Coordinates of C-alpha atoms and ligand atoms in Angstrom, one line a residue:
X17 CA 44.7 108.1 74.3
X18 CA 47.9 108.2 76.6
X19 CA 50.8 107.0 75.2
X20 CA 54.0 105.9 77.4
X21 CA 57.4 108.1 76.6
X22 CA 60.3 105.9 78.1
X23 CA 63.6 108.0 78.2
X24 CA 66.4 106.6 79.2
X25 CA 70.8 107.3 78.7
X26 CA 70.5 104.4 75.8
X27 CA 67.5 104.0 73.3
X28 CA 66.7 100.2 73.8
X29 CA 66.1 98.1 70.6
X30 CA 63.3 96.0 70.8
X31 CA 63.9 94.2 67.4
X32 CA 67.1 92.5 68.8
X33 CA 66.6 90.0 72.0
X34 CA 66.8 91.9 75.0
X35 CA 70.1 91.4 77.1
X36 CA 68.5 92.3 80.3
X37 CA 65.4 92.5 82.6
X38 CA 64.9 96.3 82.1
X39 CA 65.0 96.6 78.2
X40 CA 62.2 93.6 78.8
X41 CA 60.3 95.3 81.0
X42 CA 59.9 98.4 79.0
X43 CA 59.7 96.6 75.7
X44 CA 56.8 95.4 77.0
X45 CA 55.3 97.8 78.6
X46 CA 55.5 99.9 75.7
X47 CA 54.5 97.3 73.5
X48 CA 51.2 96.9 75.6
X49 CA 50.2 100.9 75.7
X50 CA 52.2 102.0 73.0
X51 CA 54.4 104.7 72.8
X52 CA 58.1 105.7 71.8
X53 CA 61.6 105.2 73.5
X54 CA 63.9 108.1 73.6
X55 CA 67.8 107.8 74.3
X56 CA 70.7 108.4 72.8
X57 CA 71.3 106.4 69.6
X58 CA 74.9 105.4 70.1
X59 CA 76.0 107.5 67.5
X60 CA 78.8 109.7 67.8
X61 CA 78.4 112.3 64.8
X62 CA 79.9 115.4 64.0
X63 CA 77.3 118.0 64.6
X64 CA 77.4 121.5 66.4
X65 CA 76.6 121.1 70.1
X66 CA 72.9 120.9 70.5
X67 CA 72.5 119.5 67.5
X68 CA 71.9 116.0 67.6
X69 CA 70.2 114.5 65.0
X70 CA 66.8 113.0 65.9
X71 CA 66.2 109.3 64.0
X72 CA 62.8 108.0 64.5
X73 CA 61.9 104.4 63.3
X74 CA 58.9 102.3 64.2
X75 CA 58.9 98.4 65.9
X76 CA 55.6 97.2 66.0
X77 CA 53.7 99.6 68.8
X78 CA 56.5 101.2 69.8
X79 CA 58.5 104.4 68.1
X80 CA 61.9 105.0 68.4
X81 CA 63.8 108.1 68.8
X82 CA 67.4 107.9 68.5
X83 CA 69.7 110.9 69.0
X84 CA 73.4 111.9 68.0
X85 CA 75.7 113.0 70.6
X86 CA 78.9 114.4 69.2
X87 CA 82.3 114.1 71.0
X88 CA 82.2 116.6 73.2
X89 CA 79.0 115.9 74.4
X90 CA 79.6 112.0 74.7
X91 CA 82.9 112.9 76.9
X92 CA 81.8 115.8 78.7
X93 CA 78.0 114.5 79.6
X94 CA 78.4 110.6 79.9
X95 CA 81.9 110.2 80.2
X96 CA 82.3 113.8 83.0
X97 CA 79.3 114.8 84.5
X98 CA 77.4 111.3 84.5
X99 CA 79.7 108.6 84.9
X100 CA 83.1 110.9 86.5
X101 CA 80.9 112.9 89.0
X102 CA 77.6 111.8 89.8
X103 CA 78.2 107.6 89.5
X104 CA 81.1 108.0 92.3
X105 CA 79.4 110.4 94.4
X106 CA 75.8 108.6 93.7
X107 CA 77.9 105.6 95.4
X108 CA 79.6 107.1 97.7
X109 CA 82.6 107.3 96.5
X110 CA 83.6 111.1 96.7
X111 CA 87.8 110.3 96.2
X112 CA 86.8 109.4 92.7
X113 CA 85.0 112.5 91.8
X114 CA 86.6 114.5 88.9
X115 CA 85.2 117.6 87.6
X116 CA 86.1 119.7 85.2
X117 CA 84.4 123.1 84.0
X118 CA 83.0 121.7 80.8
X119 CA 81.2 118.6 82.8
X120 CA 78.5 120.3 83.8
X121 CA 78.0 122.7 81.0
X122 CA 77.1 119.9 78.7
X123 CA 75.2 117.7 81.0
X124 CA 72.3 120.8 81.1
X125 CA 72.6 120.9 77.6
X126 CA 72.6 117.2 76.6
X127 CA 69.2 117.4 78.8
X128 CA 67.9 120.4 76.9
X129 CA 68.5 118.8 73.3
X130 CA 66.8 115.8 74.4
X131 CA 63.7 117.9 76.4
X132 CA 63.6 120.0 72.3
X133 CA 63.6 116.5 70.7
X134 CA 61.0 115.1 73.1
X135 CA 58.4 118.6 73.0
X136 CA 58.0 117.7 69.8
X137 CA 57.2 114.3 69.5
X138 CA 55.1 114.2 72.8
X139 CA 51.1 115.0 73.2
X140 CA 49.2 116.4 76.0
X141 CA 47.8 113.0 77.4
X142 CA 50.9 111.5 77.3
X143 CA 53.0 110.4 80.1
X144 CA 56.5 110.6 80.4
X145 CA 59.0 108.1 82.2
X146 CA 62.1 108.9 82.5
X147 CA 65.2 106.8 83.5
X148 CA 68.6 107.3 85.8
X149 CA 71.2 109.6 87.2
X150 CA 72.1 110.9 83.3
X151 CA 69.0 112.6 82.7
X152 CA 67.7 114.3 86.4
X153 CA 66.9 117.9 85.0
X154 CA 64.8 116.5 82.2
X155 CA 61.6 117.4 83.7
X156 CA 63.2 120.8 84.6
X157 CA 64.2 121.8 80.6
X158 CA 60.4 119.5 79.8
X159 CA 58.4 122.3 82.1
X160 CA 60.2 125.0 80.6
X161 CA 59.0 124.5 77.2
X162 CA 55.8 124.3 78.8
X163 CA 54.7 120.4 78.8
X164 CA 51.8 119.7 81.7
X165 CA 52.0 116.3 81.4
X166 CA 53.1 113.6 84.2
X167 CA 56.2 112.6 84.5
X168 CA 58.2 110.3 86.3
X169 CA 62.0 109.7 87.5
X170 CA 63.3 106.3 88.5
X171 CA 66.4 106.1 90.1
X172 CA 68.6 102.7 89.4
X173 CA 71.5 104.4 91.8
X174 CA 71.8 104.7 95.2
X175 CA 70.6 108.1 96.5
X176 CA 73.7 108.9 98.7
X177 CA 73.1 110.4 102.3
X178 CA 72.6 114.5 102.6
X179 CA 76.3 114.8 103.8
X180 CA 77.5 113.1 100.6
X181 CA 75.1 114.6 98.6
X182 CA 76.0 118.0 99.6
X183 CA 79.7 117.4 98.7
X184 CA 78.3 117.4 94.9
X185 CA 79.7 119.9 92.8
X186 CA 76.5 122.0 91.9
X187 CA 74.3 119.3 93.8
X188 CA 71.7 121.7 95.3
X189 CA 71.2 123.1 91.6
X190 CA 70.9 119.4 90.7
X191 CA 68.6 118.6 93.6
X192 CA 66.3 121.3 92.8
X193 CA 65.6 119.8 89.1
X194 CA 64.4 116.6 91.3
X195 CA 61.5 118.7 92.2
X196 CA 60.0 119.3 88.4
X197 CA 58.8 115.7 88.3
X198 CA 55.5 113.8 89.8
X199 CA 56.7 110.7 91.1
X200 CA 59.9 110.0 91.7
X201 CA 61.0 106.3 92.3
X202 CA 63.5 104.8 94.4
X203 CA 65.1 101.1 94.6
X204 CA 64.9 101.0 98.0
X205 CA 63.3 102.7 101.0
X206 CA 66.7 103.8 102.6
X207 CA 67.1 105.5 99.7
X208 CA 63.7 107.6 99.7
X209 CA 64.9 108.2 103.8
X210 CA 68.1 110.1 102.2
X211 CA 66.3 111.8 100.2
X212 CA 64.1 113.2 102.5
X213 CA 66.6 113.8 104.9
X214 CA 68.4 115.7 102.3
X215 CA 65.8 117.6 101.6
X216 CA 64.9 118.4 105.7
X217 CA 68.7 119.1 106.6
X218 CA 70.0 120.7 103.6
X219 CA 66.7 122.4 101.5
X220 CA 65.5 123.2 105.2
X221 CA 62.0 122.1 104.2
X222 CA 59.5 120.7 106.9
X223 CA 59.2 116.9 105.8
X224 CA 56.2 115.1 106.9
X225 CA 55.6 111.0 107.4
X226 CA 54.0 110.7 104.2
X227 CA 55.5 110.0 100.8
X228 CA 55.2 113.6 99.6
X229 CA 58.0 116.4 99.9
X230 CA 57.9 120.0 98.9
X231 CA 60.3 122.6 98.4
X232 CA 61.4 125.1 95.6
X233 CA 57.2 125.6 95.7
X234 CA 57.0 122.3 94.2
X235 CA 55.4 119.0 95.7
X236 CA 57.0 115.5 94.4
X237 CA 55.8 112.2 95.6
X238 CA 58.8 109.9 96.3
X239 CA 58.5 106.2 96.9
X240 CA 60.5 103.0 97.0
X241 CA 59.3 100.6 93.7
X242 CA 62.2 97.7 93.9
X243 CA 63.3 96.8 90.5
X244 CA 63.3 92.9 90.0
X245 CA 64.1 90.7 87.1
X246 CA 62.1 88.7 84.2
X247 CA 62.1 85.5 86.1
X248 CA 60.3 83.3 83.1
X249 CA 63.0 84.8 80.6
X250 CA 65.4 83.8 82.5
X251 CA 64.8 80.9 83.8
X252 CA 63.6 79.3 80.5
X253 CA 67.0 80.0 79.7
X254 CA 67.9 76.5 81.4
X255 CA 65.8 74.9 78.7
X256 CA 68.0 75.7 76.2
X257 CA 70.5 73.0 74.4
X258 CA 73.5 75.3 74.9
X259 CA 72.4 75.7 78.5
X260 CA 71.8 72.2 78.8
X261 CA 75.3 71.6 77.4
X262 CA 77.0 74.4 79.4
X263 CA 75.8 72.3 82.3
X264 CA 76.9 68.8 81.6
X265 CA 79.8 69.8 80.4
X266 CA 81.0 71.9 83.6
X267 CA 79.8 69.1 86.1
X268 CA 81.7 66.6 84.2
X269 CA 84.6 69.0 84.6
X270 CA 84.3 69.9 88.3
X271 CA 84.0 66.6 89.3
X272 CA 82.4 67.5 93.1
X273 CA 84.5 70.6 92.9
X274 CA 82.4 73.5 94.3
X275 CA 82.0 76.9 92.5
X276 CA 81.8 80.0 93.9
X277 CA 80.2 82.8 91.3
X278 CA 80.2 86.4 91.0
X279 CA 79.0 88.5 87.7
X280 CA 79.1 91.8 87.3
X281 CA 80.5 94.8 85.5
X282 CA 84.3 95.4 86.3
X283 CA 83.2 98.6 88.4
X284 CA 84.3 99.8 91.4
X285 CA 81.0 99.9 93.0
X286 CA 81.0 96.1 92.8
X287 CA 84.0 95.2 95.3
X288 CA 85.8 92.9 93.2
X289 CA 89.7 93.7 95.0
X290 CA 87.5 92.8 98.0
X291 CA 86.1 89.9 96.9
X292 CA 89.2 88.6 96.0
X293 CA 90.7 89.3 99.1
X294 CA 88.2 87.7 100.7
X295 CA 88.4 84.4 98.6
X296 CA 92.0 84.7 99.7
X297 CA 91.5 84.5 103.3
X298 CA 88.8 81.4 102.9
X299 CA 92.1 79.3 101.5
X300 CA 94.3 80.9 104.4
X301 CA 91.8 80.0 107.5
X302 CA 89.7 76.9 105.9
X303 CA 92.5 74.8 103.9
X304 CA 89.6 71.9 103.1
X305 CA 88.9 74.8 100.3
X306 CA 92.2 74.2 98.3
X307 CA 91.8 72.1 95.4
X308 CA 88.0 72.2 96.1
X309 CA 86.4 75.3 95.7
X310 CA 87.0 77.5 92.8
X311 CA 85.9 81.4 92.4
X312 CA 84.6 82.5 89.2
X313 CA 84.6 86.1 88.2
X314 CA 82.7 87.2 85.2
X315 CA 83.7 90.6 84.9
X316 CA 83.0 92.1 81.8
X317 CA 84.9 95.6 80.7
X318 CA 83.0 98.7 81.0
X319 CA 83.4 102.9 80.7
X320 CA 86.9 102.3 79.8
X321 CA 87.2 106.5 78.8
X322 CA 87.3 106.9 82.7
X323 CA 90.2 106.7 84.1
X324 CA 89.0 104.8 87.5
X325 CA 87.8 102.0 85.5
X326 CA 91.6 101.2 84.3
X327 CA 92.7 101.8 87.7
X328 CA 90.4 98.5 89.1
X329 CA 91.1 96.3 86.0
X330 CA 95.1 96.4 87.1
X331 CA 94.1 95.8 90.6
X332 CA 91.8 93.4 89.7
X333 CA 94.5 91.1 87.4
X334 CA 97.4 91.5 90.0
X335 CA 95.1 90.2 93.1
X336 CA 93.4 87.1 91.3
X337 CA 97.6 86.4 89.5
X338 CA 98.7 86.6 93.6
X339 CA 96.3 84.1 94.7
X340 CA 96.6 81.9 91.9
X341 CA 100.1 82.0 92.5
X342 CA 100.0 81.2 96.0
X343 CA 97.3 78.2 95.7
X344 CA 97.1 76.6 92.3
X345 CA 98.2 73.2 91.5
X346 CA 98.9 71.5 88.8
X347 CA 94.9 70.5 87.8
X348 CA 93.5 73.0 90.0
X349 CA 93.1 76.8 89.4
X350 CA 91.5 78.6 92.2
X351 CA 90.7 81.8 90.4
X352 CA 88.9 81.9 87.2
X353 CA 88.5 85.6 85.8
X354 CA 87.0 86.1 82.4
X355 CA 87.1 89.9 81.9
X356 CA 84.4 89.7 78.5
X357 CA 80.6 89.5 78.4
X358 CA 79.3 86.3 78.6
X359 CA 75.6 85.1 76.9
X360 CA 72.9 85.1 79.5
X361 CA 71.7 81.4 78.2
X362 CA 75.3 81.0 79.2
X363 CA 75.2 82.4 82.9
X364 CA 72.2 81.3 83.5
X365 CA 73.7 77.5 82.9
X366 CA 76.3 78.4 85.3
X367 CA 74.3 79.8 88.1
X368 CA 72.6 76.8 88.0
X369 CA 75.4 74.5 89.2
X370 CA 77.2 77.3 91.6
X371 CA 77.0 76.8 95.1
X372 CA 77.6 79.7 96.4
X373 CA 76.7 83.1 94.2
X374 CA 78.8 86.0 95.7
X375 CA 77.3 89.3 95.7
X376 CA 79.5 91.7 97.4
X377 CA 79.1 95.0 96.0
X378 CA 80.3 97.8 98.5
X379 CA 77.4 100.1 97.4
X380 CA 74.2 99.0 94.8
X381 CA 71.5 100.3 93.7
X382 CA 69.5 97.2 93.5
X383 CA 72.0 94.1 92.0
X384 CA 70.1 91.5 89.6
X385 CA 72.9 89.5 89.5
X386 CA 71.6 88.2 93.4
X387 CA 67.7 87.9 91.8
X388 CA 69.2 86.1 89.0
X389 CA 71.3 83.5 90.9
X390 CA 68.4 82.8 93.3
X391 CA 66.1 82.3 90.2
X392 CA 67.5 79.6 88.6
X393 CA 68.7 77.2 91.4
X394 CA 67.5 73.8 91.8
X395 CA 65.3 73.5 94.6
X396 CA 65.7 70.1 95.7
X397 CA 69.7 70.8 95.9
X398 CA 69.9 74.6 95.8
X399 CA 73.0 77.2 96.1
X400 CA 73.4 80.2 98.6
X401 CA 73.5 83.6 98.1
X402 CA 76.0 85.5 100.2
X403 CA 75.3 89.1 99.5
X404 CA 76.6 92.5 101.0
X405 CA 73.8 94.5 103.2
X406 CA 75.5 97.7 101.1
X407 CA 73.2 96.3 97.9
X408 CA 69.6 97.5 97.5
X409 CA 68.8 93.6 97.1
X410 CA 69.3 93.1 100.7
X411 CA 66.2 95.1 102.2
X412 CA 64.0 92.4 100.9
X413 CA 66.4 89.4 100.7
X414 CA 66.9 89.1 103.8
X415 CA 67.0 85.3 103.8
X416 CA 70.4 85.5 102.0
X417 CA 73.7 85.2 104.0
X418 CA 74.2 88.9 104.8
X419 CA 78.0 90.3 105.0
X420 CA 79.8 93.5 105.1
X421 CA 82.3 93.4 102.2
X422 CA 85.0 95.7 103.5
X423 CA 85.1 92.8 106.8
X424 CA 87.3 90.4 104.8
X425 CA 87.6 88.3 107.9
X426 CA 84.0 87.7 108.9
X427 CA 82.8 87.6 105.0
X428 CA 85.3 84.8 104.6
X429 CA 83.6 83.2 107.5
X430 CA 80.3 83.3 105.9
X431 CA 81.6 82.1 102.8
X432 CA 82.7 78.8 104.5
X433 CA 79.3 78.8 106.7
X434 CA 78.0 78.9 102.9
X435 CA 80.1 75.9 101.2
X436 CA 79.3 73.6 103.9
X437 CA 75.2 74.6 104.8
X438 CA 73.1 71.8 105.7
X439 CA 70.8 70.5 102.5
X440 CA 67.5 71.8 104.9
X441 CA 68.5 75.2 105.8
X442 CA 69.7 76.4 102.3
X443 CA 66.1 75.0 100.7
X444 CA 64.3 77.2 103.9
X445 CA 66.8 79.9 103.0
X446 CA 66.1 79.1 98.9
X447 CA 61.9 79.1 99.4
X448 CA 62.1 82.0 101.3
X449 CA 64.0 84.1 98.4
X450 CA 62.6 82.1 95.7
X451 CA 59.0 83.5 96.5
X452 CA 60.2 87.3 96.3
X453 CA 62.1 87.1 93.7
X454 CA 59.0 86.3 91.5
X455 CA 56.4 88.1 93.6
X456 CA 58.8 91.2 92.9
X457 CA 59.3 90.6 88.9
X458 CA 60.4 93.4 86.9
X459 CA 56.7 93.1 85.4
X460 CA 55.2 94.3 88.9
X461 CA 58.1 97.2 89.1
X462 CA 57.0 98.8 86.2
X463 CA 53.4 98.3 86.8
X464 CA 53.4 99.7 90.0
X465 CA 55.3 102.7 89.3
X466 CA 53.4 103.3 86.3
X467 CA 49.7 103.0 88.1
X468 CA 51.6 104.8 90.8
X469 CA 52.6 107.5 88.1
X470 CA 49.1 108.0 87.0
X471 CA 47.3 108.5 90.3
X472 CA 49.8 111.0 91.9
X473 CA 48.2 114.4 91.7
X474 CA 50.1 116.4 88.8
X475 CA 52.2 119.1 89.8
X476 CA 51.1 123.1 89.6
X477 CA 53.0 124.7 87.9
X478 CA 54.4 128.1 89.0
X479 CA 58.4 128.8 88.5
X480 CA 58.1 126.2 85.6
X481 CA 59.7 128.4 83.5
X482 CA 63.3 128.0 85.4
Ligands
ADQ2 P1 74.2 97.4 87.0 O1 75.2 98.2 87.8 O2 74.6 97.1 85.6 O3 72.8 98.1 86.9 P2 72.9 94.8 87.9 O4 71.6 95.2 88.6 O5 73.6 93.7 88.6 O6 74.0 96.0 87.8 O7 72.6 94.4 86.4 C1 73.6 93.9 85.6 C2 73.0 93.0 84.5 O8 74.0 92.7 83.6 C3 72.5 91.7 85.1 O9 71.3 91.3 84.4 C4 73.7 90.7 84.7 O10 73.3 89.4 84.5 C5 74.2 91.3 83.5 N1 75.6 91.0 83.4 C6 76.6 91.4 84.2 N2 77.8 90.9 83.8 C7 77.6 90.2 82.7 C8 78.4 89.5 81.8 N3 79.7 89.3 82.0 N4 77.9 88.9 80.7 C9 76.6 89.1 80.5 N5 75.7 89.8 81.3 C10 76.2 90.3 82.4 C11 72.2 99.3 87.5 C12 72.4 99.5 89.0 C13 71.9 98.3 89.8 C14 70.4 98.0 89.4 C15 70.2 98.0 87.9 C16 68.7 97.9 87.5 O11 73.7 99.8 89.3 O12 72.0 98.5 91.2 O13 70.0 96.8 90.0 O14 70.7 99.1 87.3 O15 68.0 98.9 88.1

């Protein structure tokens, strides 16, 4: 019987609650067929390069393989080549690409020690999934030890447009891998356009209207499969006591204050500098905001080895200090930035009473954070969702308040247009992005790209020895 092989950067842990709506989704998916997780286990050990140690442990239907990087490989594959070069390029953010001779070197062989770990745990009927911009040539180093089986990409990134993507140090090498696998998924259909535009302007390969694309003598299918959230999980969330608590205690506190969220990872990607800038200009032009609305920034520390990511934390703490220091008043502080992780029973609680959820990331692949404030609103009094047409989410949320982040002017604008919406249009707007949200659940995601997986016609295989 056919087994399912998730592979992803990190090896999930299905015996520990699962933080977010991916870990869920594949928990359960694997759960239901059965199968194994590969993924690095977050161990750093000292081996020779290459030779990560494999550790395979069972949890209930579902196996998991967990392998050592050492510290080269960690810095050099997810710190370089991953997160240095093709996370800023991926998001078009070229000025931030580093490189550095090694980068490269170990992401091909990261991928090859996990393709050796996987050849041997996999069999012939089973089908292969794997995840995100860490592991493209997987399939590549997969066919060369000579597996047949299907296997799928899915892409949580942006895939950038052909000019950026040919700016990519050794992009057409990495491009070519792309080709190795059966189905490859995108978040959005922009992003299957770029691809195929890539692959017409800069592979020089006639690309039809349909949803397949060959080149290197190889045909992949590519296709948008939105990712969404686990709408039930989170909204039962609100049920909780500390939920419940979080709730009465913050109303209590705002006292017909209004609060304006955002929550996401302190990346560049997400436009946080421009968020606050724009908060800053709603208290300039709109003055009925000071003392009234607050902004609170959940931004939570992340890839602190790459330089960048210091870079946006300073810029970060000296733009919400300036416009505390312009605005605040004695029992009033306009900025509220928590820069730690914060429980989901816990954000989920303040969701719930935020009237406005700000989602501006400048570029995204998707962004749960807008399904996630839309989920758990109250619909007889619910919240708006101002969100930036540069994230994935806004090609099907289209009932949102739509801005361009880098227009601090106009967002700020919206933003007020938000605060002061009539009750009737933000329940229209609410319905409206209510119903997709949970027609679109990260349930459907991975069942349609996994029935879409296995009725794609498998791949020949000539040149799969590359
Ligand atoms: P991310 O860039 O991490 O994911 P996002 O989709 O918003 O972005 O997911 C972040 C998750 O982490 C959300 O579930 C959010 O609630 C949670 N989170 C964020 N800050 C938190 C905090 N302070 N405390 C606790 N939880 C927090 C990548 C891509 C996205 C794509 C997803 C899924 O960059 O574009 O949507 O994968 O494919």
């Amino acid at each position: 019987m056919s087994r399912l092989i998730v592979v992803s950067n990190r090896l999930g842990d299905p015996s520990k609650p699962a933080k977010g709506g991916l870990a869920v989704a594949l928990n359960g998916a694997l759960n239901t067929i059965g199968g194994v997780w590969v993924g690095w286990s977050g161990n750093i050990s000292e081996t020779a390069d290459g030779d990560g140690k494999l550790s395979v442990r069972q949890v209930g239907k579902v196996e998991l393989a967990g392998i050592d990087l050492n510290q080269a490989e960690y810095d050099n594959y997810y710190l370089g080549y991953a997160n240095s070069v093709l996370w800023p390029a991926f998001h078009h953010r070229l000025d931030l690409v580093s490189t550095e001779p090694e980068f490269d070197k170990f992401y091909r062989s990261v991928n090859r020690t996990f393709a050796h770990h996987i050849a041997r745990l996999v069999e012939p009927e089973d089908v292969i999934w794997v995840h995100d911009y860490h592991l493209v040539p997987l399939a590549m180093e997969l066919r060369a030890l000579g597996l047949k089986n299907r296997i799928g990409f899915f892409l949580h990134i942006p895939f950038p447009p052909s000019q950026i993507a040919a700016a990519i140090p050794d992009g057409v090498w990495l491009m070519r891998t792309l080709f190795y696998y059966d189905l490859i998924g995108f978040q959005t259909q922009a992003d299957v356009t770029n691809f195929k535009l890539y692959a017409e302007r800069r592979l020089d390969v006639p690309v039809e209207d349909g949803d397949q694309v060959t080149a290197f003598g190889r045909t992949v299918t590519a296709r948008s499969f939105p990712i969404g959230m686990d709408v039930d999980q989170f909204r039962a969330l609100l049920d909780e006591e500390e939920a419940q608590e979080v709730i009465t205690r913050l109303r209590e506190k705002a006292r017909g204050r209004k609060w304006i969220t955002g929550v996401e990872r302190l990346d560049y990607s997400k436009g946080l500098p421009d968020r606050m800038r724009i908060f800053q200009r709603l208290l300039r032009k709109y003055p009925d905001n000071i003392g009234v609305s607050t902004l609170v920034q959940i931004a939570p520390p992340t890839r602190e080895g790459v330089d960048a990511y210091a870079d946006i934390r300073q810029e970060l703490e000296q733009l919400s200090g300036a416009v505390n220091g312009e605005f605040a008043t004695i029992d009033w502080t306009p900025v509220r930035y928590i820069h730690r992780q914060v429980a989901r029973v816990r954000l989920a609680a303040i969701f719930s009473i935020s009237k406005v959820g700000l989602v501006t990331p400048l570029r995204d692949g998707m962004n749960l954070v807008a399904k996630e404030y839309v989920s758990v609103q109250p619909p007889d009094d619910p919240g708006v969702l101002v969100l930036s047409q540069f994230a994935g989410a806004a090609e099907e949320m289209t009932e949102a308040l739509l801005v361009n982040p880098y227009d601090v002017e106009a967002t700020a604008d919206t933003l007020q247009r938000a605060l002061t919406m009539p009750l009737e249009e933000r329940q229209e707007r609410f319905q409206a992005l209510s119903g997709k949200v949970e027609d679109g659940d990260v349930v459907t995601w991975c069942r349609s790209f996994l029935e879409a997986l296995h009725s794609v016609k498998p791949q020949s295989s000539p040149g799969d020895n590359a």
